[in-house]
């Protein structure tokens, strides 16, 4: 069916512009993050209703630790609240949660809440919701290479057996299809160390809307733009 709109299987989002959204309203930056967290919940439901199968959001980067203590604390508290309170909602909406990133640097209670939410939602069959926390793509690749090297050292695999699939499967996103569409809100046009390996063939969509203001309409616009692109994966159109 030629005119039918294709829905991307996996959409990844860099949720930028929270701080500026707050500043414009004379509010502290943390109010922008709080509003941003509400947007996350709304967009997860919208994505699910649109038929998107995987949604991945960049919540906290390996570089975000350099922000003022009060802002780091506020972001961690938002994530803590989400992990501790969203189980009932995930169960109701059949959402499967996975956290990407190096969790060992997070507070123990947050690590426990994440482990619990991942475990309790692991058999859900609806939308997969990945939240990147203390995540950096280069760090993720380093951790994957270390894991593979360990298996080489133990003699379990031969260096010649290392291929793209093995690296893909050893990333935090192992088992999840690569994003088809990467959206960045907030007006900047950068990837900022997010899913570098996984977005090799993703369509990139940048919009000026600040994340707290991002709506289902904006998501629809991004999907429309995705539909207007020809994906050739380095080949030629037949
Ligand atoms: C970038 O905006 C955004 C972040 C660093 C944090 C994003 C986190 C959330 C929206 C909360 C996530 C919550 C859940 C439940 C997953 P910025 O602060 O860099 O904005 P600016 O560029 O305007 O300063």
CSV table of C-alpha atoms and ligand atoms in Angstrom, one decimal:
chain,number,residue,atom,x,y,z
A,1,UNK,CA,0.0,0.0,0.0
A,2,UNK,CA,1.9,3.0,-1.4
A,3,UNK,CA,0.3,5.8,0.7
A,4,UNK,CA,0.3,4.1,4.0
A,5,UNK,CA,2.4,5.8,6.6
A,6,UNK,CA,5.3,3.7,7.9
A,7,UNK,CA,5.7,3.8,11.7
A,8,UNK,CA,9.4,3.5,12.8
A,9,UNK,CA,9.9,0.4,15.0
A,10,UNK,CA,12.4,2.2,17.3
A,11,UNK,CA,12.5,5.9,18.0
A,12,UNK,CA,15.3,7.4,20.1
A,13,UNK,CA,15.1,10.9,21.6
A,14,UNK,CA,17.7,13.4,22.9
A,15,UNK,CA,15.4,15.4,25.2
A,16,UNK,CA,17.1,18.8,25.1
A,17,UNK,CA,16.0,22.3,26.1
A,18,UNK,CA,14.7,21.7,29.6
A,19,UNK,CA,16.9,24.4,31.1
A,20,UNK,CA,16.1,27.0,28.6
A,21,UNK,CA,12.4,26.2,28.9
A,22,UNK,CA,12.6,26.9,32.6
A,23,UNK,CA,14.7,30.1,32.2
A,24,UNK,CA,12.3,31.6,29.8
A,25,UNK,CA,9.6,31.3,32.5
A,26,UNK,CA,11.8,32.6,35.3
A,27,UNK,CA,11.9,29.1,36.9
A,28,UNK,CA,14.9,27.1,38.2
A,29,UNK,CA,16.4,24.7,35.6
A,30,UNK,CA,15.2,21.8,37.8
A,31,UNK,CA,11.6,22.9,37.1
A,32,UNK,CA,12.4,22.3,33.4
A,33,UNK,CA,13.6,18.7,34.1
A,34,UNK,CA,10.4,18.1,36.2
A,35,UNK,CA,8.2,19.2,33.4
A,36,UNK,CA,10.4,17.2,31.0
A,37,UNK,CA,9.8,14.0,33.1
A,38,UNK,CA,6.0,14.6,32.7
A,39,UNK,CA,6.6,14.9,28.9
A,40,UNK,CA,8.4,11.6,29.0
A,41,UNK,CA,5.3,9.9,30.4
A,42,UNK,CA,3.0,11.5,27.9
A,43,UNK,CA,5.2,10.7,24.9
A,44,UNK,CA,5.6,7.1,26.0
A,45,UNK,CA,1.9,6.6,25.9
A,46,UNK,CA,1.6,8.5,22.6
A,47,UNK,CA,4.4,6.4,21.0
A,48,UNK,CA,2.7,3.3,22.2
A,49,UNK,CA,-0.7,4.3,20.7
A,50,UNK,CA,1.0,5.2,17.4
A,51,UNK,CA,2.5,1.6,17.2
A,52,UNK,CA,6.1,2.5,17.9
A,53,UNK,CA,7.6,-0.7,19.4
A,54,UNK,CA,10.7,0.7,21.1
A,55,UNK,CA,11.3,4.2,22.6
A,56,UNK,CA,14.7,5.2,24.0
A,57,UNK,CA,15.3,8.4,25.9
A,58,UNK,CA,18.6,10.1,27.0
A,59,UNK,CA,17.9,11.0,30.6
A,60,UNK,CA,21.5,11.5,32.0
A,61,UNK,CA,24.8,11.4,30.2
A,62,UNK,CA,28.2,10.4,31.5
A,63,UNK,CA,29.1,14.1,31.1
A,64,UNK,CA,26.0,15.4,33.1
A,65,UNK,CA,27.9,14.7,36.4
A,66,UNK,CA,29.8,18.0,35.8
A,67,UNK,CA,26.5,20.0,36.3
A,68,UNK,CA,26.0,21.7,39.6
A,69,UNK,CA,25.3,19.3,42.5
A,70,UNK,CA,21.8,20.6,43.0
A,71,UNK,CA,20.9,19.9,39.4
A,72,UNK,CA,22.4,16.4,39.4
A,73,UNK,CA,20.6,15.6,42.7
A,74,UNK,CA,17.3,16.9,41.2
A,75,UNK,CA,17.7,14.7,38.1
A,76,UNK,CA,18.6,11.6,40.1
A,77,UNK,CA,15.5,12.3,42.3
A,78,UNK,CA,13.2,12.5,39.3
A,79,UNK,CA,14.6,9.2,38.0
A,80,UNK,CA,14.4,7.6,41.5
A,81,UNK,CA,10.7,8.7,41.7
A,82,UNK,CA,10.0,7.3,38.2
A,83,UNK,CA,11.7,3.9,39.0
A,84,UNK,CA,9.8,3.6,42.3
A,85,UNK,CA,6.4,4.6,41.2
A,86,UNK,CA,5.9,3.5,37.7
A,87,UNK,CA,5.5,-0.2,38.1
A,88,UNK,CA,1.7,-0.2,38.3
A,89,UNK,CA,1.5,2.0,35.2
A,90,UNK,CA,3.9,-0.3,33.3
A,91,UNK,CA,1.9,-3.3,34.3
A,92,UNK,CA,-1.3,-1.7,33.1
A,93,UNK,CA,0.2,-0.6,29.8
A,94,UNK,CA,2.4,-3.7,29.3
A,95,UNK,CA,5.6,-1.6,29.1
A,96,UNK,CA,9.0,-3.4,29.3
A,97,UNK,CA,11.7,-1.2,30.9
A,98,UNK,CA,15.5,-1.4,30.3
A,99,UNK,CA,18.0,1.1,31.7
A,100,UNK,CA,21.0,1.7,29.4
A,101,UNK,CA,24.3,3.0,30.8
A,102,UNK,CA,26.8,2.2,33.6
A,103,UNK,CA,24.5,1.6,36.6
A,104,UNK,CA,27.4,0.9,39.0
A,105,UNK,CA,28.0,4.6,39.5
A,106,UNK,CA,24.4,5.2,40.7
A,107,UNK,CA,23.2,5.3,44.3
A,108,UNK,CA,22.5,1.8,45.6
A,109,UNK,CA,18.8,2.5,46.2
A,110,UNK,CA,18.4,3.7,42.6
A,111,UNK,CA,20.2,0.6,41.3
A,112,UNK,CA,17.9,-1.6,43.3
A,113,UNK,CA,14.8,0.3,42.1
A,114,UNK,CA,16.0,-0.1,38.5
A,115,UNK,CA,16.8,-3.8,38.9
A,116,UNK,CA,13.3,-4.3,40.4
A,117,UNK,CA,11.5,-2.4,37.7
A,118,UNK,CA,13.5,-4.2,34.9
A,119,UNK,CA,12.8,-7.6,36.5
A,120,UNK,CA,9.1,-7.0,37.1
A,121,UNK,CA,8.5,-5.8,33.5
A,122,UNK,CA,10.7,-8.2,31.7
A,123,UNK,CA,7.8,-10.4,30.6
A,124,UNK,CA,5.7,-7.5,29.4
A,125,UNK,CA,5.1,-7.7,25.6
A,126,UNK,CA,4.2,-4.1,24.8
A,127,UNK,CA,6.4,-1.2,24.0
A,128,UNK,CA,10.0,-1.5,25.1
A,129,UNK,CA,11.1,1.7,27.0
A,130,UNK,CA,14.8,2.2,27.3
A,131,UNK,CA,16.0,5.0,29.7
A,132,UNK,CA,19.7,6.0,29.3
A,133,UNK,CA,21.2,6.9,32.7
A,134,UNK,CA,24.9,7.6,33.2
A,135,UNK,CA,25.1,6.6,29.6
A,136,UNK,CA,27.7,7.5,27.0
A,137,UNK,CA,28.0,5.7,23.8
A,138,UNK,CA,31.8,5.6,23.9
A,139,UNK,CA,31.7,4.3,27.5
A,140,UNK,CA,29.1,1.6,26.4
A,141,UNK,CA,31.5,0.5,23.5
A,142,UNK,CA,34.4,0.3,25.9
A,143,UNK,CA,32.4,-1.8,28.3
A,144,UNK,CA,31.3,-4.1,25.5
A,145,UNK,CA,35.0,-4.5,24.2
A,146,UNK,CA,36.1,-5.3,27.8
A,147,UNK,CA,33.4,-8.0,28.1
A,148,UNK,CA,34.4,-9.5,24.7
A,149,UNK,CA,38.1,-9.3,25.6
A,150,UNK,CA,37.4,-11.2,28.9
A,151,UNK,CA,35.9,-14.0,26.8
A,152,UNK,CA,39.0,-14.0,24.6
A,153,UNK,CA,41.2,-14.1,27.7
A,154,UNK,CA,39.3,-17.1,29.0
A,155,UNK,CA,39.7,-18.8,25.7
A,156,UNK,CA,35.9,-18.9,25.1
A,157,UNK,CA,36.2,-17.1,21.7
A,158,UNK,CA,38.9,-16.5,19.2
A,159,UNK,CA,39.7,-12.9,18.1
A,160,UNK,CA,38.8,-13.8,14.5
A,161,UNK,CA,35.2,-14.6,15.7
A,162,UNK,CA,34.6,-11.0,16.7
A,163,UNK,CA,32.2,-9.4,14.3
A,164,UNK,CA,29.7,-6.6,14.1
A,165,UNK,CA,26.9,-8.8,15.5
A,166,UNK,CA,29.0,-9.7,18.6
A,167,UNK,CA,29.7,-6.1,19.3
A,168,UNK,CA,26.0,-5.2,18.7
A,169,UNK,CA,24.9,-7.9,21.1
A,170,UNK,CA,27.3,-6.8,23.8
A,171,UNK,CA,26.1,-3.2,23.9
A,172,UNK,CA,23.5,-2.2,26.5
A,173,UNK,CA,20.9,-2.3,23.7
A,174,UNK,CA,21.7,-6.0,22.9
A,175,UNK,CA,18.6,-7.7,21.5
A,176,UNK,CA,16.8,-4.4,20.7
A,177,UNK,CA,16.7,-3.4,17.0
A,178,UNK,CA,18.7,-0.3,16.0
A,179,UNK,CA,16.8,3.0,16.1
A,180,UNK,CA,15.1,4.0,12.8
A,181,UNK,CA,14.6,7.6,13.8
A,182,UNK,CA,16.6,9.8,16.2
A,183,UNK,CA,14.9,13.0,17.4
A,184,UNK,CA,16.7,15.8,19.1
A,185,UNK,CA,14.6,18.6,20.5
A,186,UNK,CA,15.8,22.0,21.7
A,187,UNK,CA,17.3,23.4,18.5
A,188,UNK,CA,20.8,21.9,18.6
A,189,UNK,CA,22.0,19.6,15.9
A,190,UNK,CA,24.4,17.1,17.6
A,191,UNK,CA,24.4,13.5,18.6
A,192,UNK,CA,26.2,14.1,21.9
A,193,UNK,CA,27.6,10.6,22.5
A,194,UNK,CA,24.2,8.9,22.2
A,195,UNK,CA,23.8,5.5,20.5
A,196,UNK,CA,26.7,6.2,18.1
A,197,UNK,CA,27.0,2.5,16.9
A,198,UNK,CA,23.2,1.9,16.9
A,199,UNK,CA,22.3,5.0,14.8
A,200,UNK,CA,24.6,4.3,11.9
A,201,UNK,CA,21.6,4.2,9.5
A,202,UNK,CA,19.0,6.1,11.6
A,203,UNK,CA,17.2,9.1,10.1
A,204,UNK,CA,18.0,12.2,12.1
A,205,UNK,CA,15.3,14.7,13.0
A,206,UNK,CA,16.1,18.0,14.7
A,207,UNK,CA,13.4,20.4,16.0
A,208,UNK,CA,13.4,23.7,17.8
A,209,UNK,CA,10.7,22.7,20.4
A,210,UNK,CA,12.0,22.5,23.9
A,211,UNK,CA,11.5,19.0,25.4
A,212,UNK,CA,8.9,20.1,28.0
A,213,UNK,CA,6.7,21.5,25.2
A,214,UNK,CA,7.1,18.4,22.9
A,215,UNK,CA,3.7,17.0,22.0
A,216,UNK,CA,2.1,14.1,20.1
A,217,UNK,CA,1.8,16.5,17.2
A,218,UNK,CA,5.6,17.0,17.2
A,219,UNK,CA,6.2,13.3,17.3
A,220,UNK,CA,3.8,12.9,14.4
A,221,UNK,CA,5.7,15.5,12.5
A,222,UNK,CA,9.0,13.6,13.1
A,223,UNK,CA,7.3,10.4,11.9
A,224,UNK,CA,6.0,12.3,8.8
A,225,UNK,CA,9.5,13.5,8.1
A,226,UNK,CA,10.8,10.0,8.5
A,227,UNK,CA,8.3,8.9,5.9
A,228,UNK,CA,9.5,11.5,3.5
A,229,UNK,CA,13.0,10.0,3.5
A,230,UNK,CA,14.4,7.2,1.4
A,231,UNK,CA,16.3,4.7,3.4
A,232,UNK,CA,19.0,3.2,1.3
A,233,UNK,CA,21.4,1.7,3.9
A,234,UNK,CA,24.3,2.7,1.6
A,235,UNK,CA,22.8,0.9,-1.4
A,236,UNK,CA,20.9,2.2,-4.4
A,237,UNK,CA,17.1,2.6,-4.8
A,238,UNK,CA,15.8,-0.1,-7.1
B,1,LIG,C1,18.8,18.3,28.5
B,1,LIG,O1,18.2,19.6,28.8
B,1,LIG,C2,18.1,17.3,29.4
B,1,LIG,C3,18.6,16.6,30.4
B,1,LIG,C4,20.1,16.7,30.7
B,1,LIG,C5,17.9,15.8,31.3
B,1,LIG,C6,16.7,15.1,30.7
B,1,LIG,C7,15.9,14.4,31.8
B,1,LIG,C8,14.6,14.4,31.9
B,1,LIG,C9,13.7,15.0,31.0
B,1,LIG,C10,14.0,13.6,33.1
B,1,LIG,C11,13.9,12.2,32.7
B,1,LIG,C12,12.9,11.5,33.4
B,1,LIG,C13,12.4,10.3,33.2
B,1,LIG,C14,11.2,9.9,34.0
B,1,LIG,C15,13.0,9.3,32.2
B,1,LIG,P1,19.2,20.7,29.2
B,1,LIG,O2,19.1,20.8,30.7
B,1,LIG,O3,20.6,20.5,28.7
B,1,LIG,O4,18.5,22.0,28.6
B,1,LIG,P2,19.2,23.3,28.1
B,1,LIG,O5,20.1,22.9,26.9
B,1,LIG,O6,18.1,24.2,27.7
B,1,LIG,O7,20.1,23.8,29.2
